[in-house]
Amino acid sequence: MGMQYDVKSAHADATGTMVSERVRLKGYQCVSGGTAGEIIFRDGGSGGTVLLKFNIGTGTQPIGLPIPGEGILFTTDIHVTLPTSAKATIFYG
């Protein structure tokens, strides 16, 4: 049986840094707010390395996904770029 880690959450309703430390992204839930575009998670701020990117449509249904395995390792921080009116909640540990 694997080790259990505490899982935390963070929310963003604008582009910016969501977590300012080394963590693993375990999952996310996003809502478009009516504007299609890309949601981009970077390690190292707004100009950092893209570790996860996906498109969202104009629908207002939530989009969510648990990240398999141990999650995606962000060594510096988790920065998100959101389309206008989009929101994101992440789960990390």
Short mmCIF file of N, CA and C in Angstrom, two decimals:
data_model
loop_
_atom_site.label_atom_id
_atom_site.label_comp_id
_atom_site.label_asym_id
_atom_site.label_seq_id
_atom_site.Cartn_x
_atom_site.Cartn_y
_atom_site.Cartn_z
N MET A 1 0.84 -1.18 0.00
CA MET A 1 0.00 0.00 0.00
C MET A 1 0.89 1.24 0.00
N GLY A 2 0.56 2.25 -0.84
CA GLY A 2 1.35 3.47 -0.94
C GLY A 2 1.17 4.38 0.26
N MET A 3 2.04 5.37 0.34
CA MET A 3 1.97 6.33 1.43
C MET A 3 0.83 7.31 1.18
N GLN A 4 0.18 7.73 2.23
CA GLN A 4 -0.88 8.72 2.12
C GLN A 4 -0.30 10.11 2.37
N TYR A 5 -0.58 11.05 1.49
CA TYR A 5 -0.13 12.42 1.64
C TYR A 5 -1.34 13.31 1.83
N ASP A 6 -1.16 14.37 2.60
CA ASP A 6 -2.23 15.34 2.74
C ASP A 6 -2.44 16.03 1.41
N VAL A 7 -3.68 16.18 1.02
CA VAL A 7 -4.02 16.86 -0.22
C VAL A 7 -4.65 18.19 0.15
N LYS A 8 -4.22 19.24 -0.54
CA LYS A 8 -4.73 20.59 -0.32
C LYS A 8 -5.39 21.07 -1.60
N SER A 9 -6.06 22.20 -1.53
CA SER A 9 -6.67 22.77 -2.72
C SER A 9 -6.34 24.25 -2.81
N ALA A 10 -6.43 24.77 -4.03
CA ALA A 10 -6.26 26.21 -4.28
C ALA A 10 -7.22 26.58 -5.40
N HIS A 11 -7.69 27.82 -5.38
CA HIS A 11 -8.64 28.28 -6.38
C HIS A 11 -8.12 29.56 -7.04
N ALA A 12 -8.39 29.70 -8.34
CA ALA A 12 -8.02 30.92 -9.07
C ALA A 12 -9.16 31.32 -9.98
N ASP A 13 -9.47 32.61 -10.01
CA ASP A 13 -10.44 33.10 -10.98
C ASP A 13 -9.79 34.15 -11.88
N ALA A 14 -8.46 34.12 -11.94
CA ALA A 14 -7.68 34.95 -12.85
C ALA A 14 -6.31 34.31 -13.02
N THR A 15 -5.61 34.65 -14.08
CA THR A 15 -4.26 34.15 -14.33
C THR A 15 -3.35 34.53 -13.17
N GLY A 16 -2.52 33.57 -12.72
CA GLY A 16 -1.57 33.87 -11.65
C GLY A 16 -1.04 32.61 -11.00
N THR A 17 -0.19 32.80 -9.99
CA THR A 17 0.40 31.69 -9.26
C THR A 17 -0.60 31.16 -8.24
N MET A 18 -0.83 29.86 -8.28
CA MET A 18 -1.79 29.22 -7.38
C MET A 18 -1.11 28.66 -6.13
N VAL A 19 0.11 28.13 -6.29
CA VAL A 19 0.87 27.56 -5.18
C VAL A 19 2.32 27.99 -5.37
N SER A 20 2.97 28.42 -4.30
CA SER A 20 4.34 28.94 -4.39
C SER A 20 5.37 28.04 -3.72
N GLU A 21 5.31 26.75 -4.03
CA GLU A 21 6.28 25.80 -3.48
C GLU A 21 6.31 24.55 -4.35
N ARG A 22 7.25 23.67 -4.08
CA ARG A 22 7.36 22.40 -4.79
C ARG A 22 6.20 21.50 -4.37
N VAL A 23 5.38 21.10 -5.35
CA VAL A 23 4.22 20.25 -5.07
C VAL A 23 3.92 19.38 -6.28
N ARG A 24 3.04 18.42 -6.06
CA ARG A 24 2.53 17.58 -7.14
C ARG A 24 1.07 17.91 -7.38
N LEU A 25 0.74 18.24 -8.62
CA LEU A 25 -0.64 18.47 -9.00
C LEU A 25 -1.35 17.13 -9.07
N LYS A 26 -2.40 16.96 -8.28
CA LYS A 26 -3.12 15.69 -8.17
C LYS A 26 -4.40 15.67 -9.00
N GLY A 27 -4.97 16.84 -9.28
CA GLY A 27 -6.20 16.91 -10.05
C GLY A 27 -6.65 18.35 -10.19
N TYR A 28 -7.66 18.55 -11.03
CA TYR A 28 -8.17 19.90 -11.24
C TYR A 28 -9.65 19.85 -11.61
N GLN A 29 -10.31 21.00 -11.42
CA GLN A 29 -11.65 21.23 -11.93
C GLN A 29 -11.68 22.65 -12.45
N CYS A 30 -12.19 22.83 -13.67
CA CYS A 30 -12.22 24.14 -14.30
C CYS A 30 -13.62 24.42 -14.85
N VAL A 31 -13.96 25.70 -14.90
CA VAL A 31 -15.21 26.15 -15.51
C VAL A 31 -14.87 27.29 -16.45
N SER A 32 -15.44 27.25 -17.64
CA SER A 32 -15.10 28.23 -18.67
C SER A 32 -15.63 29.62 -18.38
N GLY A 33 -16.83 29.76 -17.87
CA GLY A 33 -17.41 31.09 -17.69
C GLY A 33 -17.91 31.67 -18.99
N GLY A 34 -17.98 30.84 -20.05
CA GLY A 34 -18.52 31.28 -21.33
C GLY A 34 -17.49 31.65 -22.38
N THR A 35 -16.21 31.64 -22.04
CA THR A 35 -15.16 31.99 -22.99
C THR A 35 -14.30 30.77 -23.29
N ALA A 36 -14.21 30.41 -24.57
CA ALA A 36 -13.36 29.28 -24.97
C ALA A 36 -11.90 29.72 -24.93
N GLY A 37 -11.00 28.74 -24.79
CA GLY A 37 -9.57 29.05 -24.80
C GLY A 37 -8.77 27.92 -24.20
N GLU A 38 -7.53 28.22 -23.87
CA GLU A 38 -6.62 27.23 -23.28
C GLU A 38 -6.42 27.51 -21.80
N ILE A 39 -6.35 26.44 -21.02
CA ILE A 39 -5.91 26.53 -19.63
C ILE A 39 -4.52 25.93 -19.61
N ILE A 40 -3.57 26.68 -19.07
CA ILE A 40 -2.16 26.28 -19.09
C ILE A 40 -1.60 26.33 -17.68
N PHE A 41 -1.04 25.19 -17.24
CA PHE A 41 -0.35 25.12 -15.95
C PHE A 41 1.14 25.10 -16.22
N ARG A 42 1.88 26.05 -15.61
CA ARG A 42 3.33 26.16 -15.80
C ARG A 42 4.06 26.02 -14.47
N ASP A 43 5.28 25.53 -14.56
CA ASP A 43 6.20 25.47 -13.43
C ASP A 43 7.23 26.57 -13.63
N GLY A 44 7.26 27.53 -12.70
CA GLY A 44 8.23 28.62 -12.80
C GLY A 44 7.64 29.94 -13.24
N GLY A 45 6.39 30.19 -12.95
CA GLY A 45 5.78 31.47 -13.26
C GLY A 45 5.22 31.56 -14.66
N SER A 46 4.85 32.77 -15.06
CA SER A 46 4.16 32.99 -16.34
C SER A 46 5.01 32.62 -17.56
N GLY A 47 6.33 32.63 -17.43
CA GLY A 47 7.21 32.25 -18.53
C GLY A 47 7.82 30.87 -18.35
N GLY A 48 7.32 30.12 -17.38
CA GLY A 48 7.90 28.82 -17.04
C GLY A 48 7.53 27.71 -18.01
N THR A 49 7.96 26.52 -17.66
CA THR A 49 7.74 25.33 -18.47
C THR A 49 6.29 24.89 -18.39
N VAL A 50 5.68 24.66 -19.55
CA VAL A 50 4.30 24.17 -19.60
C VAL A 50 4.30 22.69 -19.23
N LEU A 51 3.56 22.33 -18.18
CA LEU A 51 3.47 20.94 -17.76
C LEU A 51 2.10 20.33 -18.03
N LEU A 52 1.07 21.18 -18.22
CA LEU A 52 -0.26 20.70 -18.55
C LEU A 52 -1.00 21.80 -19.30
N LYS A 53 -1.61 21.43 -20.44
CA LYS A 53 -2.36 22.41 -21.23
C LYS A 53 -3.54 21.69 -21.87
N PHE A 54 -4.71 22.31 -21.83
CA PHE A 54 -5.88 21.74 -22.47
C PHE A 54 -6.83 22.86 -22.87
N ASN A 55 -7.72 22.56 -23.80
CA ASN A 55 -8.70 23.51 -24.30
C ASN A 55 -10.02 23.35 -23.58
N ILE A 56 -10.71 24.49 -23.41
CA ILE A 56 -12.07 24.47 -22.88
C ILE A 56 -12.97 25.19 -23.88
N GLY A 57 -14.24 24.78 -23.91
CA GLY A 57 -15.22 25.41 -24.78
C GLY A 57 -15.96 26.52 -24.06
N THR A 58 -17.06 26.95 -24.67
CA THR A 58 -17.84 28.04 -24.09
C THR A 58 -18.89 27.57 -23.10
N GLY A 59 -19.09 26.26 -23.01
CA GLY A 59 -20.06 25.71 -22.06
C GLY A 59 -19.66 26.00 -20.63
N THR A 60 -20.64 25.99 -19.75
CA THR A 60 -20.35 26.31 -18.35
C THR A 60 -20.32 25.07 -17.46
N GLN A 61 -20.28 23.88 -18.06
CA GLN A 61 -20.15 22.67 -17.27
C GLN A 61 -18.72 22.54 -16.76
N PRO A 62 -18.55 22.09 -15.53
CA PRO A 62 -17.19 21.91 -15.00
C PRO A 62 -16.45 20.80 -15.75
N ILE A 63 -15.15 20.99 -15.91
CA ILE A 63 -14.26 19.99 -16.50
C ILE A 63 -13.28 19.60 -15.40
N GLY A 64 -13.19 18.33 -15.09
CA GLY A 64 -12.29 17.91 -14.03
C GLY A 64 -11.58 16.63 -14.38
N LEU A 65 -10.42 16.43 -13.76
CA LEU A 65 -9.65 15.23 -14.02
C LEU A 65 -8.72 14.96 -12.85
N PRO A 66 -8.74 13.73 -12.32
CA PRO A 66 -7.68 13.35 -11.39
C PRO A 66 -6.43 13.01 -12.19
N ILE A 67 -5.27 13.40 -11.72
CA ILE A 67 -4.01 13.11 -12.39
C ILE A 67 -3.55 11.72 -11.93
N PRO A 68 -3.23 10.83 -12.84
CA PRO A 68 -2.86 9.46 -12.44
C PRO A 68 -1.50 9.40 -11.74
N GLY A 69 -1.26 8.27 -11.10
CA GLY A 69 0.02 8.03 -10.42
C GLY A 69 0.24 9.01 -9.29
N GLU A 70 1.44 9.52 -9.19
CA GLU A 70 1.81 10.46 -8.12
C GLU A 70 1.46 11.90 -8.47
N GLY A 71 0.89 12.14 -9.66
CA GLY A 71 0.57 13.50 -10.07
C GLY A 71 1.72 14.09 -10.88
N ILE A 72 1.59 15.36 -11.25
CA ILE A 72 2.61 16.08 -12.03
C ILE A 72 3.44 16.92 -11.07
N LEU A 73 4.76 16.72 -11.09
CA LEU A 73 5.65 17.45 -10.19
C LEU A 73 5.95 18.85 -10.71
N PHE A 74 5.64 19.85 -9.90
CA PHE A 74 6.00 21.24 -10.14
C PHE A 74 7.09 21.58 -9.13
N THR A 75 8.30 21.85 -9.59
CA THR A 75 9.43 22.02 -8.66
C THR A 75 9.51 23.43 -8.06
N THR A 76 8.93 24.43 -8.72
CA THR A 76 9.02 25.81 -8.24
C THR A 76 7.69 26.33 -7.71
N ASP A 77 6.67 26.25 -8.56
CA ASP A 77 5.34 26.74 -8.22
C ASP A 77 4.35 26.21 -9.24
N ILE A 78 3.07 26.48 -9.02
CA ILE A 78 2.04 26.19 -10.02
C ILE A 78 1.43 27.52 -10.44
N HIS A 79 1.67 27.87 -11.70
CA HIS A 79 1.11 29.10 -12.28
C HIS A 79 0.08 28.68 -13.31
N VAL A 80 -1.09 29.33 -13.30
CA VAL A 80 -2.14 29.01 -14.26
C VAL A 80 -2.44 30.21 -15.14
N THR A 81 -2.65 29.95 -16.42
CA THR A 81 -3.13 30.95 -17.36
C THR A 81 -4.56 30.56 -17.71
N LEU A 82 -5.49 31.48 -17.47
CA LEU A 82 -6.92 31.22 -17.69
C LEU A 82 -7.49 32.16 -18.74
N PRO A 83 -8.43 31.65 -19.57
CA PRO A 83 -9.17 32.54 -20.46
C PRO A 83 -10.05 33.49 -19.62
N THR A 84 -10.54 34.54 -20.24
CA THR A 84 -11.42 35.49 -19.56
C THR A 84 -12.60 34.76 -18.93
N SER A 85 -12.89 35.07 -17.69
CA SER A 85 -14.01 34.54 -16.91
C SER A 85 -13.87 33.09 -16.47
N ALA A 86 -12.82 32.39 -16.88
CA ALA A 86 -12.64 31.00 -16.46
C ALA A 86 -12.15 30.95 -15.01
N LYS A 87 -12.41 29.82 -14.37
CA LYS A 87 -11.99 29.59 -12.99
C LYS A 87 -11.39 28.21 -12.88
N ALA A 88 -10.47 28.02 -11.95
CA ALA A 88 -9.85 26.70 -11.76
C ALA A 88 -9.65 26.43 -10.28
N THR A 89 -9.91 25.19 -9.90
CA THR A 89 -9.58 24.69 -8.57
C THR A 89 -8.63 23.52 -8.78
N ILE A 90 -7.54 23.51 -8.04
CA ILE A 90 -6.59 22.41 -8.16
C ILE A 90 -6.49 21.68 -6.83
N PHE A 91 -6.06 20.43 -6.93
CA PHE A 91 -5.79 19.60 -5.76
C PHE A 91 -4.33 19.20 -5.85
N TYR A 92 -3.58 19.41 -4.78
CA TYR A 92 -2.14 19.18 -4.82
C TYR A 92 -1.65 18.61 -3.49
N GLY A 93 -0.47 18.05 -3.52
CA GLY A 93 0.11 17.51 -2.30
C GLY A 93 1.62 17.43 -2.40
#
